[in-house]
Each structure stands twice: as C-alpha cells, then as structure tokens.
CSV table of C-alpha atoms in Angstrom, one decimal:
chain,number,residue,atom,x,y,z
H,6,MET,CA,87.0,119.6,108.1
H,7,ASN,CA,88.0,115.8,108.9
H,8,LYS,CA,90.1,114.1,106.2
H,9,ARG,CA,87.8,111.3,105.8
H,10,TYR,CA,84.9,114.2,105.1
H,11,LYS,CA,87.4,115.4,102.4
H,12,HIS,CA,87.3,112.5,100.5
H,13,LYS,CA,84.2,111.8,100.1
H,14,ILE,CA,83.8,115.6,98.5
H,15,PHE,CA,86.6,114.2,96.2
H,16,CYS,CA,85.3,111.1,95.2
H,17,PHE,CA,81.5,112.9,95.0
H,18,PHE,CA,83.4,115.5,92.8
H,19,LEU,CA,84.9,112.6,90.3
H,20,LEU,CA,81.4,111.1,90.3
H,21,CYS,CA,80.5,114.5,89.0
H,22,ILE,CA,82.7,114.8,86.4
H,23,PHE,CA,82.2,111.5,84.9
H,24,VAL,CA,78.4,112.0,84.7
H,25,ILE,CA,78.1,115.6,83.9
H,26,SER,CA,80.9,114.9,80.8
H,27,SER,CA,79.0,111.4,80.0
H,28,PHE,CA,75.5,114.0,79.0
H,29,ASN,CA,77.5,116.8,77.9
H,30,CYS,CA,79.5,114.6,75.4
H,31,THR,CA,77.6,113.8,72.7
H,32,THR,CA,79.0,113.4,68.7
H,33,GLU,CA,75.4,112.9,67.8
H,34,ARG,CA,74.3,115.9,65.2
H,35,ASN,CA,71.7,117.9,67.0
H,36,PRO,CA,68.3,117.6,64.6
H,37,CYS,CA,67.3,120.0,62.1
H,38,LEU,CA,64.5,121.5,63.0
H,39,LEU,CA,63.8,123.9,60.7
H,40,PRO,CA,63.7,123.6,56.6
H,41,THR,CA,66.2,124.2,54.5
H,42,VAL,CA,64.9,124.7,50.8
H,43,SER,CA,63.8,127.6,49.6
H,44,LYS,CA,60.1,127.8,47.9
H,45,VAL,CA,57.9,130.1,46.2
H,46,PHE,CA,54.3,131.3,47.7
H,47,VAL,CA,52.4,131.4,44.8
H,48,GLY,CA,48.5,132.3,45.5
H,49,CYS,CA,46.1,131.9,42.4
H,50,TYR,CA,43.4,134.7,42.6
H,51,GLN,CA,40.3,135.5,39.7
H,52,TYR,CA,38.7,139.1,39.6
H,53,LYS,CA,35.4,139.5,40.0
H,54,ALA,CA,33.7,141.7,37.7
H,55,ASP,CA,30.0,142.4,40.2
H,56,THR,CA,32.8,143.5,43.5
H,57,LYS,CA,35.5,145.0,41.6
H,58,THR,CA,38.4,143.2,43.5
H,59,TYR,CA,40.3,139.9,43.1
H,60,THR,CA,39.4,136.8,45.1
H,61,ASP,CA,41.3,133.4,45.8
H,62,THR,CA,40.4,131.2,43.2
H,63,ALA,CA,41.1,127.2,44.4
H,64,LEU,CA,42.1,125.5,41.0
H,65,PRO,CA,39.9,122.4,40.6
H,66,ASN,CA,42.8,119.9,39.6
H,67,ALA,CA,46.5,120.9,39.2
H,68,ASN,CA,49.0,119.7,37.8
H,69,PHE,CA,52.6,121.7,38.8
H,70,VAL,CA,55.8,120.3,36.3
H,71,CYS,CA,58.7,121.7,36.5
H,72,LEU,CA,60.5,122.0,33.0
H,73,ASP,CA,64.0,122.9,34.0
H,74,ILE,CA,65.1,121.0,37.4
H,75,ASP,CA,63.5,117.5,36.5
H,76,SER,CA,60.6,117.7,34.1
H,77,ALA,CA,59.7,113.4,34.8
H,78,ARG,CA,58.3,115.0,37.8
H,79,PHE,CA,55.3,116.8,38.9
H,80,LEU,CA,55.7,118.7,41.9
H,81,TYR,CA,51.6,119.0,42.1
H,82,PHE,CA,49.9,116.1,40.0
H,83,GLY,CA,46.3,116.7,40.4
H,84,ALA,CA,46.1,118.8,43.1
H,85,LYS,CA,42.1,119.4,43.8
H,86,LYS,CA,40.8,122.7,45.0
H,87,LEU,CA,44.0,124.2,45.9
H,88,ASN,CA,44.1,127.7,45.3
H,89,LYS,CA,47.9,128.1,47.2
H,90,PHE,CA,51.4,126.0,45.8
H,91,GLU,CA,54.7,125.9,47.2
H,92,LEU,CA,57.0,126.2,43.9
H,93,VAL,CA,60.8,125.1,44.0
H,94,LEU,CA,64.4,127.2,42.2
H,95,SER,CA,67.2,125.4,41.2
H,96,PRO,CA,70.4,126.8,42.9
H,97,LEU,CA,72.3,125.7,39.2
H,98,ARG,CA,70.7,128.2,36.9
H,99,ASP,CA,68.9,132.1,37.7
H,100,THR,CA,65.6,131.2,35.1
H,101,VAL,CA,63.2,127.8,35.9
H,102,ARG,CA,60.0,127.2,34.2
H,103,TRP,CA,57.0,125.5,35.4
H,104,VAL,CA,54.3,124.5,33.8
H,105,LEU,CA,50.6,125.0,35.4
H,106,GLN,CA,47.8,123.2,34.0
H,107,PRO,CA,44.5,124.5,36.7
H,108,ASP,CA,42.1,121.7,35.1
H,109,SER,CA,43.9,118.2,34.1
H,110,ALA,CA,41.1,117.0,32.5
H,111,VAL,CA,40.2,119.8,30.5
H,112,SER,CA,42.6,123.0,30.3
H,113,ASP,CA,45.3,124.2,28.0
H,114,TYR,CA,49.1,124.6,29.3
H,115,ASP,CA,50.7,127.8,30.7
H,116,THR,CA,54.4,128.0,31.3
H,117,ILE,CA,55.6,130.4,33.5
H,118,SER,CA,59.0,131.9,34.0
H,119,PHE,CA,60.6,133.1,37.1
H,120,LEU,CA,63.9,135.1,36.7
H,121,TYR,CA,66.2,135.3,39.9
H,122,GLU,CA,69.1,135.2,41.4
H,123,ARG,CA,70.8,132.9,43.9
H,124,LYS,CA,72.0,133.5,47.8
H,125,LEU,CA,73.8,130.8,49.8
H,126,LYS,CA,73.0,130.5,53.0
H,127,PHE,CA,74.0,129.2,56.3
H,128,TYR,CA,71.4,127.6,58.5
H,129,SER,CA,73.2,126.2,61.2
H,130,ASN,CA,75.8,124.0,61.8
H,131,ALA,CA,72.6,121.4,62.6
H,132,CYS,CA,71.2,122.7,58.7
H,133,GLY,CA,74.0,123.1,57.6
H,134,TYR,CA,73.9,126.1,53.9
H,135,GLY,CA,70.5,125.9,51.7
H,136,TYR,CA,69.9,128.9,48.8
H,137,GLU,CA,67.8,131.6,49.0
H,138,PHE,CA,66.2,133.7,46.1
H,139,SER,CA,65.4,137.2,44.8
H,140,LEU,CA,63.2,137.7,42.5
H,141,SER,CA,63.4,139.7,39.6
H,142,LYS,CA,60.7,139.0,36.8
H,143,ILE,CA,58.3,136.4,36.4
H,144,LEU,CA,56.9,136.7,32.6
H,145,SER,CA,53.9,133.9,31.6
H,146,THR,CA,52.0,132.8,28.9
H,147,ARG,CA,48.2,133.9,28.8
H,148,ALA,CA,46.5,130.4,27.6
H,149,ASN,CA,44.2,130.4,30.7
H,150,ILE,CA,46.3,133.2,32.7
H,151,ASP,CA,45.5,136.8,32.7
H,152,SER,CA,48.5,137.7,34.9
H,153,VAL,CA,51.6,137.3,37.3
H,154,SER,CA,52.8,139.1,39.4
H,155,ILE,CA,55.6,139.6,42.6
H,156,THR,CA,54.1,140.5,45.4
H,157,ASN,CA,57.3,139.7,47.7
H,158,ASN,CA,61.2,139.6,46.1
H,159,ASP,CA,62.2,137.6,49.1
H,160,VAL,CA,62.3,133.7,48.4
H,161,THR,CA,63.0,131.9,51.7
H,162,THR,CA,62.3,129.5,54.1
H,163,LYS,CA,59.5,131.8,55.8
H,164,SER,CA,56.4,130.1,55.3
H,165,GLY,CA,53.3,131.8,54.8
H,166,VAL,CA,55.1,134.9,53.0
H,167,GLU,CA,53.6,134.6,49.6
H,168,ASN,CA,55.9,135.8,46.7
H,169,VAL,CA,53.4,135.7,43.5
H,170,LYS,CA,49.9,136.1,42.6
H,171,ILE,CA,48.7,134.4,39.6
H,172,TYR,CA,45.7,135.9,37.9
H,173,PHE,CA,43.2,133.9,36.2
R,29,MET,CA,127.8,171.6,140.1
R,30,SER,CA,129.4,168.3,139.1
R,31,LYS,CA,126.7,165.9,141.0
R,32,PHE,CA,124.1,167.9,139.1
R,33,ILE,CA,125.3,167.9,135.8
R,34,PHE,CA,125.7,164.0,136.3
R,35,SER,CA,121.8,163.8,137.1
R,36,LEU,CA,120.9,166.0,134.0
R,37,LEU,CA,122.9,163.4,131.6
R,38,LEU,CA,121.5,160.6,133.2
R,39,VAL,CA,117.8,161.7,133.8
R,40,CYS,CA,117.9,162.9,129.8
R,41,SER,CA,119.5,159.9,129.1
R,42,SER,CA,116.1,158.0,130.5
R,43,PHE,CA,113.9,160.0,127.9
R,44,SER,CA,115.8,158.8,125.1
R,45,VAL,CA,115.4,154.9,126.4
R,46,PHE,CA,112.4,155.6,126.6
R,47,ALA,CA,111.6,157.6,123.6
R,48,GLN,CA,113.5,154.4,122.0
R,49,ALA,CA,111.1,151.9,123.9
R,50,ASP,CA,108.2,153.7,122.0
R,51,THR,CA,109.5,154.0,118.4
R,52,THR,CA,110.3,150.0,118.8
R,53,ASP,CA,106.4,149.7,120.0
R,54,ALA,CA,105.2,151.1,116.6
R,55,VAL,CA,106.8,149.0,114.6
R,56,ALA,CA,106.3,146.0,115.9
R,57,GLN,CA,102.4,147.2,115.8
R,58,LYS,CA,102.8,148.2,112.3
R,59,THR,CA,103.8,144.7,110.7
R,60,THR,CA,101.5,142.1,109.8
R,61,ILE,CA,101.9,139.8,107.8
R,62,LYS,CA,100.6,139.1,104.2
R,63,TYR,CA,100.1,135.7,103.1
R,64,HIS,CA,100.1,135.6,99.5
R,65,GLN,CA,98.8,132.1,97.4
R,66,LEU,CA,98.9,131.4,94.1
R,67,ARG,CA,96.9,128.7,92.3
R,68,PHE,CA,97.3,126.5,88.9
R,69,ASN,CA,94.4,124.8,87.5
R,70,PHE,CA,93.4,122.2,85.4
R,71,ASP,CA,90.2,121.4,83.8
R,72,ALA,CA,89.8,117.8,84.3
R,73,ALA,CA,86.1,117.8,83.5
R,74,LYS,CA,87.5,118.6,79.6
R,75,LEU,CA,89.8,116.4,79.2
R,76,LEU,CA,87.8,113.7,80.1
R,77,ASN,CA,85.2,115.0,77.7
R,78,ASN,CA,88.1,114.7,75.2
R,79,SER,CA,88.2,110.9,75.5
R,80,LEU,CA,84.7,111.1,75.1
R,81,VAL,CA,84.4,112.8,72.0
R,82,ASP,CA,85.8,112.3,68.7
R,83,ASN,CA,85.8,115.4,67.5
R,84,VAL,CA,86.1,118.0,69.7
R,85,LYS,CA,89.2,118.8,71.7
R,86,ILE,CA,89.4,121.6,74.4
R,87,TYR,CA,92.3,122.2,77.1
R,88,GLU,CA,91.6,124.7,79.8
R,89,GLY,CA,94.2,125.9,82.4
R,90,GLY,CA,94.5,128.8,84.6
R,91,LEU,CA,96.0,130.5,87.5
R,92,ASP,CA,94.1,132.8,90.3
R,93,TYR,CA,96.6,134.7,93.3
R,94,TYR,CA,94.8,136.1,96.1
R,95,LEU,CA,94.5,139.8,95.9
R,96,ASN,CA,93.3,141.4,99.1
R,97,ASN,CA,90.0,141.2,100.6
R,98,GLU,CA,88.5,138.1,99.6
R,99,LEU,CA,89.0,139.2,95.7
R,100,TYR,CA,91.8,136.9,93.6
R,101,GLY,CA,92.8,138.1,90.4
R,102,VAL,CA,92.3,135.2,87.5
R,103,ALA,CA,94.6,134.3,84.5
R,104,GLU,CA,92.8,131.5,82.8
R,105,PHE,CA,93.8,130.0,79.0
R,106,GLY,CA,93.7,127.0,77.1
R,107,ALA,CA,93.3,125.6,73.7
R,108,GLY,CA,90.5,123.3,71.0
R,109,THR,CA,89.9,122.1,68.0
R,110,SER,CA,86.6,120.9,66.8
R,111,ASN,CA,86.6,118.5,63.3
R,112,ILE,CA,82.5,118.7,62.1
R,113,ASP,CA,82.1,115.9,59.4
R,114,TYR,CA,78.6,115.9,58.5
R,115,PRO,CA,77.5,114.4,55.3
R,116,ASP,CA,76.8,118.0,53.7
R,117,LEU,CA,78.3,119.9,55.7
R,118,LYS,CA,82.9,119.8,57.0
R,119,TYR,CA,85.0,122.1,58.0
R,120,LYS,CA,87.6,121.9,60.7
R,121,SER,CA,88.1,124.9,63.4
R,122,SER,CA,90.6,125.9,66.1
R,123,ASN,CA,91.4,128.6,68.6
R,124,SER,CA,93.5,129.4,71.4
R,125,PHE,CA,92.1,132.1,74.2
R,126,VAL,CA,92.4,133.6,77.3
R,127,ARG,CA,90.1,134.8,80.1
R,128,LEU,CA,91.1,137.6,82.5
R,129,GLY,CA,89.0,138.8,85.8
R,130,VAL,CA,88.3,138.4,89.5
R,131,ASP,CA,86.8,136.0,91.9
R,132,LYS,CA,85.4,136.8,94.9
R,133,THR,CA,84.8,135.0,98.2
R,134,LEU,CA,81.5,134.7,99.5
R,135,PHE,CA,82.6,134.0,103.2
R,136,GLU,CA,85.8,135.4,104.9
R,137,ARG,CA,88.3,133.3,106.0
R,138,LYS,CA,88.2,132.4,109.6
R,139,LYS,CA,92.0,131.8,109.9
R,140,PRO,CA,94.7,132.8,107.9
R,141,ASN,CA,95.5,129.3,106.7
R,142,ASP,CA,91.7,128.7,105.2
R,143,TRP,CA,92.1,129.1,101.6
R,144,GLY,CA,89.0,126.6,100.8
R,145,MET,CA,86.1,128.8,99.2
R,146,ALA,CA,82.7,129.6,98.1
R,147,PHE,CA,83.0,132.5,95.2
R,148,ILE,CA,81.5,134.4,92.8
R,149,GLY,CA,83.4,136.5,90.0
R,150,CYS,CA,83.2,137.8,86.6
R,151,ARG,CA,85.6,137.0,83.8
R,152,TYR,CA,86.1,139.2,80.0
R,153,GLY,CA,86.9,136.2,77.5
R,154,LEU,CA,89.6,136.6,74.3
R,155,GLY,CA,89.4,134.4,71.6
R,156,PHE,CA,91.6,133.6,67.8
R,157,VAL,CA,89.4,131.7,66.0
R,158,LYS,CA,90.8,130.2,62.9
R,159,ARG,CA,88.2,128.2,60.5
R,160,ASP,CA,89.2,126.5,57.5
R,161,ALA,CA,87.1,126.3,54.3
R,162,ALA,CA,83.4,124.5,54.6
R,163,GLN,CA,82.8,121.8,52.0
R,164,TYR,CA,78.5,121.8,51.6
R,165,THR,CA,76.1,120.3,49.8
R,166,THR,CA,72.6,121.1,49.7
R,167,ASP,CA,69.5,119.9,48.8
R,168,ASP,CA,67.6,121.7,45.6
R,169,GLY,CA,64.3,120.2,46.6
R,170,PHE,CA,63.8,117.5,44.4
R,171,GLY,CA,66.0,115.5,45.7
R,172,GLY,CA,69.1,116.7,43.4
R,173,ILE,CA,71.8,118.3,45.4
R,174,THR,CA,74.7,120.7,44.7
R,175,SER,CA,77.5,121.3,46.4
R,176,GLY,CA,80.7,123.6,46.7
R,177,VAL,CA,83.6,124.9,49.2
R,178,THR,CA,83.3,128.4,51.2
R,179,SER,CA,86.3,130.6,52.5
R,180,SER,CA,87.9,130.3,55.6
R,181,SER,CA,87.7,132.8,57.6
R,182,ASP,CA,89.8,133.9,60.6
R,183,PHE,CA,88.0,135.9,63.6
R,184,THR,CA,88.8,137.6,67.1
R,185,ALA,CA,86.0,136.7,69.3
R,186,HIS,CA,84.9,138.7,72.5
R,187,TRP,CA,82.9,137.3,75.7
R,188,PHE,CA,81.6,138.2,79.1
R,189,GLU,CA,81.0,135.6,81.5
R,190,LEU,CA,79.7,135.8,85.0
R,191,THR,CA,80.4,132.6,87.1
R,192,GLY,CA,80.5,130.8,90.3
R,193,GLY,CA,82.1,127.7,92.3
R,194,MET,CA,83.8,126.0,94.6
R,195,ARG,CA,87.3,125.4,95.8
R,196,ILE,CA,88.3,122.4,98.6
R,197,GLU,CA,91.7,121.9,99.8
R,198,LEU,CA,91.2,118.2,99.9
R,199,PHE,CA,95.3,117.7,101.2
R,200,SER,CA,98.4,120.3,101.5
R,201,ASN,CA,97.9,123.0,99.0
R,202,THR,CA,95.9,120.4,96.8
R,203,PHE,CA,92.2,121.9,95.9
R,204,ALA,CA,89.0,120.0,93.9
R,205,GLY,CA,86.6,122.4,93.2
R,206,TRP,CA,84.0,123.9,90.1
R,207,ASN,CA,83.1,126.2,88.8
R,208,VAL,CA,79.5,127.6,86.9
R,209,ARG,CA,79.7,130.5,83.7
R,210,PHE,CA,77.1,132.0,81.8
R,211,LYS,CA,78.7,133.5,79.0
R,212,PHE,CA,77.6,136.3,76.9
R,213,ALA,CA,79.0,136.9,73.3
R,214,LEU,CA,80.0,140.7,72.8
R,215,ASN,CA,80.7,140.0,68.9
R,216,GLN,CA,78.7,136.9,67.2
R,217,LYS,CA,78.3,139.1,64.0
R,218,SER,CA,81.7,139.5,63.4
R,219,PHE,CA,81.8,135.2,63.9
R,220,GLY,CA,80.6,135.1,60.4
R,221,ASP,CA,78.2,133.1,58.5
R,222,LEU,CA,79.1,129.9,59.3
R,223,LYS,CA,79.7,130.3,62.9
R,224,PRO,CA,81.6,127.3,64.6
R,225,GLN,CA,80.5,124.1,66.2
R,226,SER,CA,82.9,125.2,69.2
R,227,ILE,CA,84.9,127.8,70.2
R,228,ALA,CA,87.3,126.7,72.9
R,229,GLY,CA,87.0,128.5,76.0
R,230,TYR,CA,83.4,130.0,75.0
R,231,GLY,CA,81.5,127.2,73.2
R,232,ALA,CA,79.0,126.3,70.7
R,233,ALA,CA,79.1,130.1,68.4
R,234,GLU,CA,75.7,129.7,67.2
R,235,ASN,CA,74.3,130.6,70.7
R,236,GLY,CA,74.8,134.4,72.2
R,237,THR,CA,74.5,133.1,75.2
R,238,VAL,CA,76.2,129.6,77.0
R,239,PHE,CA,76.3,127.6,79.9
R,240,ASP,CA,79.5,126.0,81.3
R,241,TYR,CA,81.4,124.5,83.5
R,242,ASN,CA,84.2,123.5,85.5
R,243,PHE,CA,86.1,120.5,87.4
R,244,TYR,CA,89.1,122.1,88.6
R,245,LEU,CA,92.0,120.3,90.2
R,246,SER,CA,94.6,122.8,91.5
R,247,TYR,CA,97.5,123.0,93.4
R,248,ALA,CA,98.6,126.2,95.3
R,249,ILE,CA,102.0,127.5,96.5
R,250,ARG,CA,101.8,129.7,99.2
R,251,TRP,CA,104.6,132.2,101.0
R,252,SER,CA,104.4,135.0,103.3
R,253,SER,CA,105.6,138.2,103.4
R,254,LYS,CA,105.6,141.5,106.4
R,255,LYS,CA,103.6,144.3,105.3
C-alpha cells in the first residue's frame, strides 16, 4: 500500500469519526413513550335477573370526583354512556375516596374508598419514576351501588386490566 | 604400524568433523525468528464525543500483543462518568472497566512485518459501577408532583462482546482502525432498579444488548527473538 493511499484512508477515518460521533452525541433525553401514572381500571356491571348474569352497564351521565387528591377537579364530568373508567390513586396517602354519580341529572352520590399500598417504580431514564399500587380493600356507600369487588389488586400502567367491578 | 595408526586417527578425525558439521546444520534449521508486537490503542471517537457531549465523559484505551498463529491477546480498560440532570430525575454515576479477550485476523500475513489486519474477536467485560443517590419527582395524575431520594448503589457489571474491525499501519508503527462491538449483559438484573444511563465500556445499562464502536489511533513497539 503506497503512502498516498494510506493518507487518503487516514482522512477517511477522521471523517468517519466526526460524522458518527456527531450522530451519536446528543444531550437530549429520549422521549418517554409509555404512561407513567398508574390508574385503577373500573368496570360497571348490572345484574340481569332474567339471565342471572352480570352484564356491562354504561352509566348515562357519570361524574367522578376525588375527595382526597383534588376535590375541586372532576376526573369525569358528565361522561355519557361509559362503562369503563380510569381513576387515579394518591402517591401521598394510603386511602383515596372517589364520589360517583351515575347520572348527574337525577341520581344520588356514592362514595367509593380505595385502600392500598404504594410502591415506587423506576420505569426508565426516559420516563423516570412513578408509583404503582396494590389494592387491599375497597368500600362503598349504597345509594346506587349494590356492591364492589377487587378483581386485580395490582394497579399498574398496563391498560385494559380491570381492577375493580362496580355492581349496580 | 605407525602409518596405520596415523591413518586411522585421520579417518576418525574426519568422521568427527562430519559429525560436527551435521550438528551445526541441525541447529541452524531449528532456529527461527519470532516477531513480537505490542500495540497501544487509544479511542479517539470517545474523546471527540466527550468534547461534544456535556453530561457523559468516557475514556477508553488498551493494548494488544501478538501471540501466535495470527492471534492477538487484548486488554482494554477505561473509565467514565455520567451526570443525569432532567427535570424529574437527577443522579451521577461513574465507573471503571476492563475487557479481556482475543482477536483473530481474517487473513494470514504475507510478510512478517505486515501488521495491518482485519479481525474478529471476543471479549469479557467487567465494570465497577458507582451510582450516587437519585432525586426524583413523580406525577400524581392530577398535575401535582411528589418528590424523593433513592439510595446510592454500587455494583459490578459483567458482559460479553463479539467484535470485529480493522487496523491499518499509516506510518511506521502508527495505526488507525476501528472496532464494532455487540455487547451482551450477563447480570443486568443486578444493576438494580435505576440502571445508569451510561456505563463506560458497556453503554446504556437499560439495554441488555448494546451496539458500540471505537476509532483507534495506535502505536506499536516491535522486537524479534530467536526461537
């Protein structure tokens, strides 16, 4: 290999170093593409006496208000014909109360209390930390609600996993 | 009689001379020259990265020694730091590392002094990582935030690498070349929950498999010995 050819290769190396390093070096954080807030997935059901089964029930005009996180803010306000709801739990306390009004025009209020344990969870350097929860107990008043039950204790960022069933 | 004895001595001495000559030839045939090369490598790409990136600094170098049969023993080492300073996550980490392995050239040398090479190789990597306590904040889903501090962590990282590359001798004893590396973490679970953004010598600790590259500038010292 003659000297001139070697020098060309050397220049090519230097160029490669610069180009690849420029691509590689970025101080920007990678985007967080996953949810970091764990939510309780709640389903509403009604007992059908004729078939003796519980079926999905859409609430006509539902309000969900949290008493313990931020009582001034509705998470759902006049949500029409929904039968699945996602509620948040507080990372600052072990109990949260939610007020549910199935039909804001006519129905009474019910209060649902969630008792749970908190677990700090590291998702990634892009998404940082968040909290996951483990439901231990759920209580409710019975103005409209017949009963409530926990179907999955683990409240995580996975969507579509139902945690609580509310029976009317 | 004296003539006979003299003749016998002459014949015997001539035999002994022949025998000596045979021994000398045998030694000359067995003596071969072994060429040695110890090469010092410095990763110029990491140095360039360091000048362009604020929060991650990595320094890598190493040396390789020609063993035999186009096989090189390789030892690489280095150190680095990373400083993560995001709005919701702040921590620092640092580590040193060593990699040991071999490189095998793909083509046999045509001349003993031709040390340019294309090669493949493998490495075992060992990193000693220290992560400081991390400050974090989390979103509660209603726009509020909570904050806290997680404890610091020290751990040892093990990984395996497959590598390949080239070295070209640009000037006498001076080389330039590159490596590409595919790295596989062997004990990623022991990195803990908060895996550092960067482990010098390995890469992003969150990834079980990492691709990396190096651009080396190298200087070799050579000597020969009779075998």
